[in-house]
Coordinates of C-alpha atoms in Angstrom, one line a residue:
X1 CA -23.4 139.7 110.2
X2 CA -22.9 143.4 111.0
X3 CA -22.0 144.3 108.0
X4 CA -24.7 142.8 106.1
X5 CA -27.2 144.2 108.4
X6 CA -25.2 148.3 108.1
X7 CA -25.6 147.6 104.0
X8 CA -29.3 146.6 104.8
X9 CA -30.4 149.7 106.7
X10 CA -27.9 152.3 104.2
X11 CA -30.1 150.6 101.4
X12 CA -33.3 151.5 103.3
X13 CA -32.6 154.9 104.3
X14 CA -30.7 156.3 101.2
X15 CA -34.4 156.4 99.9
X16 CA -36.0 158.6 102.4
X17 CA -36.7 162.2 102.0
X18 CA -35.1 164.7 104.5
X19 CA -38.5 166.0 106.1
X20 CA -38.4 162.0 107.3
X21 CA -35.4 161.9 108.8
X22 CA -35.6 165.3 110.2
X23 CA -39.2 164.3 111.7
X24 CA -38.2 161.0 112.9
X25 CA -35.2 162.8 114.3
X26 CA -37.3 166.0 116.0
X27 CA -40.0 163.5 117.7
X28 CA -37.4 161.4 118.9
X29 CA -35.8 164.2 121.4
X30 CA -38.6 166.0 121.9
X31 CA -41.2 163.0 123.4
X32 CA -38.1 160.6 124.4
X33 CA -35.7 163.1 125.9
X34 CA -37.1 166.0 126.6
X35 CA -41.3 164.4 127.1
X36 CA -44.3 166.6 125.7
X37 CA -47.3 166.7 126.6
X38 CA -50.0 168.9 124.7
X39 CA -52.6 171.0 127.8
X40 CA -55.8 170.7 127.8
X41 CA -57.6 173.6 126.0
X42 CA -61.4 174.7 125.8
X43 CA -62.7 174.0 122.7
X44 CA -65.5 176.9 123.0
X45 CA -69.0 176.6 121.5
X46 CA -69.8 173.8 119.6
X47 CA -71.7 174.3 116.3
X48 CA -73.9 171.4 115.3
X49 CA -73.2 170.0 111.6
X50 CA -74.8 167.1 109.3
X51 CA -73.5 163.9 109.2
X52 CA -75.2 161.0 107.7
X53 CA -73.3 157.4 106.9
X54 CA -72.4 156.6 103.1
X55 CA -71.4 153.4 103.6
X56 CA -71.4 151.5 107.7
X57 CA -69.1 149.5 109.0
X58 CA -69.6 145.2 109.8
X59 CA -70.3 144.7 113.2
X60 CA -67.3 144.2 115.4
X61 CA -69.1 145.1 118.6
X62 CA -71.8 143.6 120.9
X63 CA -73.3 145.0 123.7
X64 CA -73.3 142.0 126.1
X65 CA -69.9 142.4 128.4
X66 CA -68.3 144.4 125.5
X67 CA -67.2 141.9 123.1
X68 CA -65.4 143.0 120.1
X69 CA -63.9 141.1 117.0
X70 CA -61.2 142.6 115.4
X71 CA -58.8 140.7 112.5
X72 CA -61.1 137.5 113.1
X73 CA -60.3 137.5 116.8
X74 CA -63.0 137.8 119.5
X75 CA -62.2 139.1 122.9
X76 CA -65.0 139.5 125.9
X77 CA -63.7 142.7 128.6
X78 CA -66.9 142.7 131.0
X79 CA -67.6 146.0 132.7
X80 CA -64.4 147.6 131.7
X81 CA -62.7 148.1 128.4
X82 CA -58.8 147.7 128.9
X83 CA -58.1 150.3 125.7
X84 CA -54.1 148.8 126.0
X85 CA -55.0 145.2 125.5
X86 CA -52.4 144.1 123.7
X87 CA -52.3 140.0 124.1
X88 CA -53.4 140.0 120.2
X89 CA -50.7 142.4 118.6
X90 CA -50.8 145.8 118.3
X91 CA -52.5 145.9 115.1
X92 CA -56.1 144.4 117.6
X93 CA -55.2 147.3 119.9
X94 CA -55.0 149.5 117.3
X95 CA -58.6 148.6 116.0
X96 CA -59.9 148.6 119.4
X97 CA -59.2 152.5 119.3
X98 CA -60.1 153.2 115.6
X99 CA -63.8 153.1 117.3
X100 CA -64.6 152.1 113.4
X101 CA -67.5 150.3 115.6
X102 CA -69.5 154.0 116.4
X103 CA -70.5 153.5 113.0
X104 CA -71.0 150.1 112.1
X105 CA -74.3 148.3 111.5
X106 CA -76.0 147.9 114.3
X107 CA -75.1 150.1 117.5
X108 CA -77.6 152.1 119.9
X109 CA -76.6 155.7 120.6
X110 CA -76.6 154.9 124.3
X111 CA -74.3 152.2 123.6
X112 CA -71.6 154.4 121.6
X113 CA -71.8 157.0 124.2
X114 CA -71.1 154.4 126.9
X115 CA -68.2 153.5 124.5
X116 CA -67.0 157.1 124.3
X117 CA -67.2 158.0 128.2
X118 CA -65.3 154.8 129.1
X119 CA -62.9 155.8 127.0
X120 CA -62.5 159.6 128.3
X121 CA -62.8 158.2 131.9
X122 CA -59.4 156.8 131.0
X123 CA -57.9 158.3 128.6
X124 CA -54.9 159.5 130.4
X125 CA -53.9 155.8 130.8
X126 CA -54.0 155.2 126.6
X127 CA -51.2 154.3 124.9
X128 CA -51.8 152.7 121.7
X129 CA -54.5 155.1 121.7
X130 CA -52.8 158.2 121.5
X131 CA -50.2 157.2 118.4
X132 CA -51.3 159.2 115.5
X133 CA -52.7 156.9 113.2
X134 CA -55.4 155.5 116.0
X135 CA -56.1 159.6 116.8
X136 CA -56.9 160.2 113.1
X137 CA -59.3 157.2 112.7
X138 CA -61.2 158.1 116.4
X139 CA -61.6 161.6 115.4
X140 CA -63.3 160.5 112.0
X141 CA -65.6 158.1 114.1
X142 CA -66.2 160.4 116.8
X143 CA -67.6 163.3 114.6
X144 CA -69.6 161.1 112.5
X145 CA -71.3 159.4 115.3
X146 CA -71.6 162.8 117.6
X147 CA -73.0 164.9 114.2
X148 CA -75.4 162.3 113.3
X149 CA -77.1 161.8 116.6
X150 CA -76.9 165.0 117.4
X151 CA -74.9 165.0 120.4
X152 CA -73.4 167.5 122.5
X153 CA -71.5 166.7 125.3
X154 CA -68.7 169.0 126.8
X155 CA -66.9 166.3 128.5
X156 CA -66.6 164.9 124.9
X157 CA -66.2 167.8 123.0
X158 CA -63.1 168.5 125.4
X159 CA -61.6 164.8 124.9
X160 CA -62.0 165.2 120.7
X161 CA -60.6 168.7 120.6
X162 CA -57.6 167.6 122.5
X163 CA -57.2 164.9 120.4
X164 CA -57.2 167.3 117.5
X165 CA -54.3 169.0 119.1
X166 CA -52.9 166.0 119.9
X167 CA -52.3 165.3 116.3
X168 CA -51.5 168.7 114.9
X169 CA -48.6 167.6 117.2
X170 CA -47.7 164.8 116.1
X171 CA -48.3 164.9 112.0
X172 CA -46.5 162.2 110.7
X173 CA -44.3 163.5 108.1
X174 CA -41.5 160.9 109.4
X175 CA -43.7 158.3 107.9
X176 CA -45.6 160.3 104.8
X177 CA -47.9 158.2 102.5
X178 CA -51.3 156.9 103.9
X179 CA -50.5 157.9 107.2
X180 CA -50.4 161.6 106.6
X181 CA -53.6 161.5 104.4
X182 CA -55.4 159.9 107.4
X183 CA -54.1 162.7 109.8
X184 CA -55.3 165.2 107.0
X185 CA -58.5 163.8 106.7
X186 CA -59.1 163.7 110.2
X187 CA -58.2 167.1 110.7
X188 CA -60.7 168.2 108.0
X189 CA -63.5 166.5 110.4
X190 CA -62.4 168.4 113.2
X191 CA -62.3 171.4 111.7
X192 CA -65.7 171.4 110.8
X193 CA -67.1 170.0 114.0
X194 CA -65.2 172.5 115.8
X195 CA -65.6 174.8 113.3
X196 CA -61.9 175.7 113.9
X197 CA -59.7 177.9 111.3
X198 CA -56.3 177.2 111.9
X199 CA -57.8 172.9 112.0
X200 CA -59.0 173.4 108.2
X201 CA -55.6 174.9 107.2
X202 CA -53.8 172.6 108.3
X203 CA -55.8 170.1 107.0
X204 CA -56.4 172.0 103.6
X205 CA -52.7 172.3 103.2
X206 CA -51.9 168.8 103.5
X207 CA -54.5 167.3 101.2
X208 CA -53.6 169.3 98.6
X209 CA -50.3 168.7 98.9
X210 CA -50.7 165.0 99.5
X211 CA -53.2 163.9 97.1
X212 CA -51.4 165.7 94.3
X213 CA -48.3 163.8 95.2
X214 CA -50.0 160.7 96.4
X215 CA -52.7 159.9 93.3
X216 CA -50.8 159.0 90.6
X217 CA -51.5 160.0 87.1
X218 CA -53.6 156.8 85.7
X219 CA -55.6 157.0 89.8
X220 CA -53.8 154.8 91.8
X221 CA -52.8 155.5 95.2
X222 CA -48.9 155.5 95.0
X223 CA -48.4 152.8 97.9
X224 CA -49.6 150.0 94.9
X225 CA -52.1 148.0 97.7
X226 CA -55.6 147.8 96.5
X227 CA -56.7 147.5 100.0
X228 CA -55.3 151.1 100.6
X229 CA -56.7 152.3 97.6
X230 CA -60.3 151.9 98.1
X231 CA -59.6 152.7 102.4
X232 CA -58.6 156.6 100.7
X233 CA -60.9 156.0 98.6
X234 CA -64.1 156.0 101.3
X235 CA -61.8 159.0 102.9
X236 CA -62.3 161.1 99.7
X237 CA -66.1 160.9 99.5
X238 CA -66.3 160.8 103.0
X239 CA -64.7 164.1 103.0
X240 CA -66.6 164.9 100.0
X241 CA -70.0 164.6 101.6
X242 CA -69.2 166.2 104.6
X243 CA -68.3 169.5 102.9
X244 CA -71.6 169.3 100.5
X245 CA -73.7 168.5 103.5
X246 CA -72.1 171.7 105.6
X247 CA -71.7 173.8 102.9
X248 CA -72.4 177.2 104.8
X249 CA -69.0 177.1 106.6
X250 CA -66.5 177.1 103.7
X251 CA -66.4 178.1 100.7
X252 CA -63.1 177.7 98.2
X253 CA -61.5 175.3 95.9
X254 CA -60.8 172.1 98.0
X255 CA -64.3 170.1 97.1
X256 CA -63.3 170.4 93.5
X257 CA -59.8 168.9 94.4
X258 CA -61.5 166.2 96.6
X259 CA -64.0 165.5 93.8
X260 CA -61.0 165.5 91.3
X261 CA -59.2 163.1 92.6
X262 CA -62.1 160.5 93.9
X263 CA -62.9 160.3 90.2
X264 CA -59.2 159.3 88.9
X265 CA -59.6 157.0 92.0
X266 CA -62.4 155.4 90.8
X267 CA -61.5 155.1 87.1
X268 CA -58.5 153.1 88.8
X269 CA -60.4 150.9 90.8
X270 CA -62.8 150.1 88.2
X271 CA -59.7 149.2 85.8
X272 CA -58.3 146.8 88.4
X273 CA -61.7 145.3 90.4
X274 CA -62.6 141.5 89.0
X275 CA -65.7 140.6 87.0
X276 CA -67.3 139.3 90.9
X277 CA -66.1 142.6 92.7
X278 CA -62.7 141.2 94.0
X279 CA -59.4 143.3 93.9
X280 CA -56.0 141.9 93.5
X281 CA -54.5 140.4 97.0
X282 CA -51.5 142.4 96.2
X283 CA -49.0 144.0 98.5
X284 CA -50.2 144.5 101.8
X285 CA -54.2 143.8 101.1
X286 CA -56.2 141.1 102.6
X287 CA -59.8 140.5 102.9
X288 CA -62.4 142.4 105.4
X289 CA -60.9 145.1 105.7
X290 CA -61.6 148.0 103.1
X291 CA -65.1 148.4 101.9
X292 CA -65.4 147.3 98.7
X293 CA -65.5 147.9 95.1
X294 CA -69.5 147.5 94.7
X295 CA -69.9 149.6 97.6
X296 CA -67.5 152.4 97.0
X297 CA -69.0 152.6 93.3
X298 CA -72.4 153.3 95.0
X299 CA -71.6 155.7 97.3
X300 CA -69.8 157.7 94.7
X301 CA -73.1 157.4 92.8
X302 CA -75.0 158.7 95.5
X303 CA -72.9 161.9 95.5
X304 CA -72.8 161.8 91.7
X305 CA -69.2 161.5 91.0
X306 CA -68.8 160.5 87.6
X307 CA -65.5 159.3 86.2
X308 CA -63.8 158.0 82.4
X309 CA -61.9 154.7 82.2
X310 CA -58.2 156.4 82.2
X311 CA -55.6 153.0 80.8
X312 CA -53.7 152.0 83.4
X313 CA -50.2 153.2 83.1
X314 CA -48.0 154.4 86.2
X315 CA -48.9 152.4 88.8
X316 CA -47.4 149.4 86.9
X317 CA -50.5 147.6 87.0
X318 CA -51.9 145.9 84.2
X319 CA -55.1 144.2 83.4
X320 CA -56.1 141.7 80.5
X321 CA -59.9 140.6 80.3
X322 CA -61.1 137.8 77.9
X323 CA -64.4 136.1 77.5
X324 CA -63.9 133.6 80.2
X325 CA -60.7 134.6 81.7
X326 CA -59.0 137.9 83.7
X327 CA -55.5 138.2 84.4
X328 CA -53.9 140.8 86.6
X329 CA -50.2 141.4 85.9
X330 CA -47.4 143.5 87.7
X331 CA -44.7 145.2 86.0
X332 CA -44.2 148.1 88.2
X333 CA -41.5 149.3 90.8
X334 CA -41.2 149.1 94.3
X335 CA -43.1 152.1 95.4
X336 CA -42.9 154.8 96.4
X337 CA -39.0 155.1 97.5
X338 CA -39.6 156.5 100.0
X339 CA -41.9 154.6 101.7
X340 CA -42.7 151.0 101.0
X341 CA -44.1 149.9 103.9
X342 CA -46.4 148.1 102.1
X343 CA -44.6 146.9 99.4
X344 CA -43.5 143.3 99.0
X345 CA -41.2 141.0 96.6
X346 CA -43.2 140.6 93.8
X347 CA -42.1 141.6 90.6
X348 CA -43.4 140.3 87.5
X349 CA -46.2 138.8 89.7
X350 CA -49.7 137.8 88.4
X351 CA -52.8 136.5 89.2
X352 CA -55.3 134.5 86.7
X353 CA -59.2 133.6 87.2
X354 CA -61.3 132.0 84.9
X355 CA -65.0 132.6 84.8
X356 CA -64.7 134.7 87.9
X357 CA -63.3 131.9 89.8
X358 CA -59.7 132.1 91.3
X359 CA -57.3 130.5 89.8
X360 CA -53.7 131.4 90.4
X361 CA -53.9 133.8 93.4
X362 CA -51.5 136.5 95.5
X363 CA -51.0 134.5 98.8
X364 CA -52.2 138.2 100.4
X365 CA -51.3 138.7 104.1
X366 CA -52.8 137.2 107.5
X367 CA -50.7 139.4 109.6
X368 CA -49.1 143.1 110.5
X369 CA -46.8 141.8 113.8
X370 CA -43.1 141.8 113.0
X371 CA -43.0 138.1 112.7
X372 CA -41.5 135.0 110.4
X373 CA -45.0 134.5 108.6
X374 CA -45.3 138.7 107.9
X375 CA -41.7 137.7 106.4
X376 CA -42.6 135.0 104.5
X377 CA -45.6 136.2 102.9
X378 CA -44.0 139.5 101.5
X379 CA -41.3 137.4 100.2
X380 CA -40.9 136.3 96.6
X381 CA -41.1 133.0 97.4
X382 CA -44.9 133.8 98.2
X383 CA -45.7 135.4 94.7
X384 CA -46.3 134.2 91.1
X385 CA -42.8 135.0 90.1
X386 CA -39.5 133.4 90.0
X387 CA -36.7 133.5 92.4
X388 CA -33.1 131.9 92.0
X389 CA -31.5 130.6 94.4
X390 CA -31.9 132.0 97.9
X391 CA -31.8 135.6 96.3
X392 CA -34.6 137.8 96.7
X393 CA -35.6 139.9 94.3
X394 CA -36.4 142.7 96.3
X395 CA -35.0 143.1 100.0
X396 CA -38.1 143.0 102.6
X397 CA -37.5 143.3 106.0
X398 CA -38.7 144.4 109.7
X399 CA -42.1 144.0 109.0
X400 CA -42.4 147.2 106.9
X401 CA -39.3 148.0 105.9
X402 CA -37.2 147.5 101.8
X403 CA -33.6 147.8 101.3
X404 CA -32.0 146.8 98.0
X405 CA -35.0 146.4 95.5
X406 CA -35.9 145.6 91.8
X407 CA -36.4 148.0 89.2
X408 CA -38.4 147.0 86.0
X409 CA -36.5 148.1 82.7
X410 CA -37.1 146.7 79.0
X411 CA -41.0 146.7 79.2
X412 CA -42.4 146.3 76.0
X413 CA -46.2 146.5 75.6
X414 CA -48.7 145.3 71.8
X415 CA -52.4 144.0 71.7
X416 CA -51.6 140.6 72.9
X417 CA -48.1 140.8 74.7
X418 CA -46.4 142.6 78.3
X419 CA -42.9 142.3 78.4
X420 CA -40.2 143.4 81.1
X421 CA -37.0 142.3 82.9
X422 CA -35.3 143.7 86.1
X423 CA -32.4 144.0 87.7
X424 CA -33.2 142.3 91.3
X425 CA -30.7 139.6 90.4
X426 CA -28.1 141.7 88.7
X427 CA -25.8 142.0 91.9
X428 CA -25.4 137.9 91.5
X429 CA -25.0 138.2 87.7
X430 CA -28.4 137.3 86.6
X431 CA -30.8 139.0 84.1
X432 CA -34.5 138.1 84.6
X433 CA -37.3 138.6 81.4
X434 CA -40.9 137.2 81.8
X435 CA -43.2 137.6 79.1
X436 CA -47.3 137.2 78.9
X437 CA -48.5 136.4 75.7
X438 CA -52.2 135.9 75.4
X439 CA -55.3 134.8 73.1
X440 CA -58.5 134.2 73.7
X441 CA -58.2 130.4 75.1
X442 CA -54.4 130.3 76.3
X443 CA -52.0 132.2 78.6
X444 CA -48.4 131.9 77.7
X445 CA -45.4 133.1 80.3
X446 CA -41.8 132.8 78.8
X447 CA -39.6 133.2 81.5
X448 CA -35.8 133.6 80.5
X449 CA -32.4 134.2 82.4
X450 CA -29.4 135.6 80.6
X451 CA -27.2 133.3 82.4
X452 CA -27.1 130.0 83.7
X453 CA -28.7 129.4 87.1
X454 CA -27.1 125.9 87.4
X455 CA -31.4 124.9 87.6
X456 CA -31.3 126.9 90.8
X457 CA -34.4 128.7 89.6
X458 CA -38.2 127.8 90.9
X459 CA -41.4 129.8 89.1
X460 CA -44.1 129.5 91.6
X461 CA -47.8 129.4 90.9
X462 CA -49.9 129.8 93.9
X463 CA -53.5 128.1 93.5
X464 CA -56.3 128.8 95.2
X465 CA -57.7 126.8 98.0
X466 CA -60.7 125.7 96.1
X467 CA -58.3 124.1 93.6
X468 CA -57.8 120.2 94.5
X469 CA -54.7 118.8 94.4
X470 CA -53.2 119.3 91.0
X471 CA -52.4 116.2 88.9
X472 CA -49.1 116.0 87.4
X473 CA -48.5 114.1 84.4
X474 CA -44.9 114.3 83.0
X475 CA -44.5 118.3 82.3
X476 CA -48.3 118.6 82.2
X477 CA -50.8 120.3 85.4
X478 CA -54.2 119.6 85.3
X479 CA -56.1 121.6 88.4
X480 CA -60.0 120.6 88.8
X481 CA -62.9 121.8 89.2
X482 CA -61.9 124.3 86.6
X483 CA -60.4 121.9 83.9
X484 CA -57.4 124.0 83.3
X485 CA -54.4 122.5 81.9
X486 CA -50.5 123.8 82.5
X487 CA -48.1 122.6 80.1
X488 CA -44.1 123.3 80.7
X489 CA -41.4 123.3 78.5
X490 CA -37.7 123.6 79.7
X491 CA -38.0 122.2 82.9
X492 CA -35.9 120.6 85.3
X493 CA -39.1 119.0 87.9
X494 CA -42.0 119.9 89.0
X495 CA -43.2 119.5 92.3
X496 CA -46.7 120.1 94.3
X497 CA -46.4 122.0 97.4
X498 CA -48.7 123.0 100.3
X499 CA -49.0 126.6 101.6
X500 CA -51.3 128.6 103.6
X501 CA -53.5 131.1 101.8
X502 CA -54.8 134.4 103.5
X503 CA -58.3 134.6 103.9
X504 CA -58.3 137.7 106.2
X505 CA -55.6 139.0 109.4
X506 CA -55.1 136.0 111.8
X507 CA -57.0 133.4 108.8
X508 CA -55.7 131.3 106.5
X509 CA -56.6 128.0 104.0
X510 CA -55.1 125.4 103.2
X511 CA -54.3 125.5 99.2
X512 CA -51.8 124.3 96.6
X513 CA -49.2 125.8 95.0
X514 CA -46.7 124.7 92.0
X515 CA -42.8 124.7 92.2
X516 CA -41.4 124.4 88.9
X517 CA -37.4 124.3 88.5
X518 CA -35.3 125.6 85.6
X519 CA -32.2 126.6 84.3
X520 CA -32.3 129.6 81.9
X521 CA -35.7 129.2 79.8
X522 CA -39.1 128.0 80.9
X523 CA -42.3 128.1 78.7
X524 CA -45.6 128.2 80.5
X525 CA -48.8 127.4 78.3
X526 CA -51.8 128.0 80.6
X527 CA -54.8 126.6 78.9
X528 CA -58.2 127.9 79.4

């Protein structure tokens, strides 16, 4: 058990980058060991700037004895706010300091700055609150809501300017990827509300470094989760806006960068967002949480960002759209390396909707804590793939954490075909090829294994919950409403299986999904 569990974690960290482990490594002695604490500093004159919403968040937040809702879960406080609560998971906690709610649809100015001084009163007691990630996301919210209603408070000035220092302290290169973007972004809004040089460098620096590196060439965000993809996404014309709406203060190269990039971004999501405005439920994305498609593609009207349809290519996404079908298919790695946080077990995965309905569906994820479900649902097990035996194809573990993992070779692309195999099985012997062949009123899979599995291998289809029980009829499907038909060749049974389907953190449905067991070679003929 030790062993396997030393081969797990050399597997993990081989793929880290030294400024990780030297981060990870520095922060460790210096807050553990040693302790650190940044002092409180002066922020000086505040200099009012513009700030106006592009897109609002949902309400999560009602007046009467402060009741919030985060992740579908509702919680009451009365007269005070307990910014530690932590009986729902960190993840609640963590939401409860974003302050996302400043900003959302409906919330008085007296009430936000009721929110805010409750906050400051106690402050010194936060813990949750003053992990990086929650910092970046309050100083965002903070200088939007201050800057738009015009607010200057020194008490509050004082409490966001520390902050800022707080995370200049605490960047977090030991994590990279999302997280460092946020810090960067959030630095960018501080150093315009504080009109602070050595802020904007820092914050210049990273995003130029970081969204080179972290938008890849065909606009996807390198961590492969749509959800992620359009959250940066609102970051970039976010930061975009603010800059053109204080243009007085700076005056260089990074808007053009910022307006670079939101446009690749764009062309990406566009390439990837269904006929009805879904995305994938791929990787770590669930519903509720990003804003989406339709609204990113109007605020990036507003501020005129225009952008070309570039074909998807790196990012290992593809996309096939029909007259009444759409089918979103992955052949990519595992990504990036060095951090995969968000990644899950899902190679050769798909999804299919017909006449922008759901069909076959990612199961998505319902939850962040460390759990058997957060498990489960990054397994393979939980995607439109196939696993043999009890291997998994790619090693997820710890909640956010990859060890050994799959790598896509063979891919093979023409007007009507995706091919690809990888090596996820190769340390048991086994070789694993799908192929998606496709015309204008069928969807065919072959799935084939160089090697005998001894029938140890199950293809799963995931159905959506508005999909009725399927009827089986010898190697035939036939799922209603939507008429479609699944024929298999090469099987060894077929069996109909219940699962629960994310519908959002801490929310799930009840669906379908079908296990199908082989040896070798299965044919799937999906008729539509």
């Amino acid at each position: 058990m030790l062993l396997r569990y030393l081969i797990r974690l050399i597997y993990t960290i081989i793929y880290l980058k030294p400024v990780q482990v030297y981060y990870r490594i520095f922060y460790f002695i210096r807050n553990k060991l040693l302790g650190h604490k940044v002092k409180k500093k002066s922020p000086g004159n505040i200099q009012s700037i513009l700030w106006t919403d592009g897109i609002k968040y949902s309400n999560s937040y009602y007046e009467e004895d402060n009741f919030f809702t985060f992740l579908n879960i509702s919680h009451r406080f009365g007269e005070r706010i307990d910014w530690n609560y932590d009986k729902y998971g960190k993840l609640w906690s963590y939401n409860l300091n974003y302050f996302d709610f400043l900003n959302q649809l409906e919330i008085s100015k007296n009430a936000g700055l009721f929110l805010i001084r409750q906050f400051v009163r106690f402050e010194d007691e936060s813990k949750d609150g003053k992990e990086p990630y929650p910092v970046s996301l309050r100083i965002l919210n903070w200088v939007k809501f201050l800057s738009k209603n015009q607010v200057k408070d020194e008490i509050i000035s004082s409490a966001l300017y520390h902050d800022c220092r707080i995370l200049l302290n605490n960047l977090e290169f030991h994590l990279l990827g999302n997280h460092l973007l946020e810090n960067a972004f959030a630095l960018l809004f501080g150093s315009y509300y504080f009109q602070d040089e050595y802020f904007y460098k820092r914050s210049r620096d990273l995003l130029v470094t970081e969204l080179n590196h972290q938008v890849m060439q065909d606009g996807a965000h390198f961590e492969l989760s749509p959800m992620y993809h359009q959250i940066i996404l609102f970051r970039l014309l976010d930061s975009i806006y603010l800059i053109r709406l204080n243009p007085t203060w700076k005056r260089d190269d990074l808007l053009s960068l910022l307006e670079s990039k939101a446009s690749r971004m764009l062309s990406w999501l566009s390439n990837i967002t269904y006929a009805n405005g879904d995305v994938p439920m791929v990787n770590d994305s669930t519903f509720d949480i990003a804003p989406s498609s339709d609204k990113l593609f109007t605020y990036s009207k507003y501020l005129g960002i225009a952008y070309s349809i570039i074909p998807l290519a790196d990012s290992g996404y593809r996309k096939v759209t029909r007259s009444n079908y759409e089918i979103f298919i992955d052949i990519g790695n595992v990504g990036p390396d060095f951090q995969p946080g968000h990644a899950h077990s899902d190679t050769l995965n798909f999804e299919l909707r017909k006449e922008d309905n759901p069909i076959i569906v990612d199961t998505g994820i319902s939850t962040y804590e460390k759990n058997s479900i957060r498990q489960h649902e990054r397994s393979t097990s939980s995607h439109n793939t196939v696993k043999i035996g009890v291997i998994e194809q790619t090693e997820v573990w710890g909640g956010f954490r990859v060890a050994k993992r799959a790598k896509i070779s063979n891919l093979k692309e023409g007007p009507n075909l995706i091919q690809a195999s990888h090596d996820g099985y190769l340390s048991s012997g086994y070789n694993h090829t799908r192929s998606f062949l496709w015309s204008e009123k069928h969807l065919i899979l072959l799935d084939e294994i160089d090697i005998s599995t001894g029938s140890t291998a199950k293809a799963y289809f995931h159905l959506h919950f508005s999909v009725t029980k399927p009827l089986v009829d010898g190697n035939r499907v036939k799922l209603n409403p939507s008429g479609v038909i699944i024929e298999f060749s090469g099987l060894y049974s077929i069996s109909i299986k219940q699962y629960r389907l994310s519908a959002g953190f801490n929310k799930t449905n009840l669906a379908y999904k079908i296990v199908v067991i082989f040896d070798q070679s299965l044919k799937t003929i999906i008729s539509l």
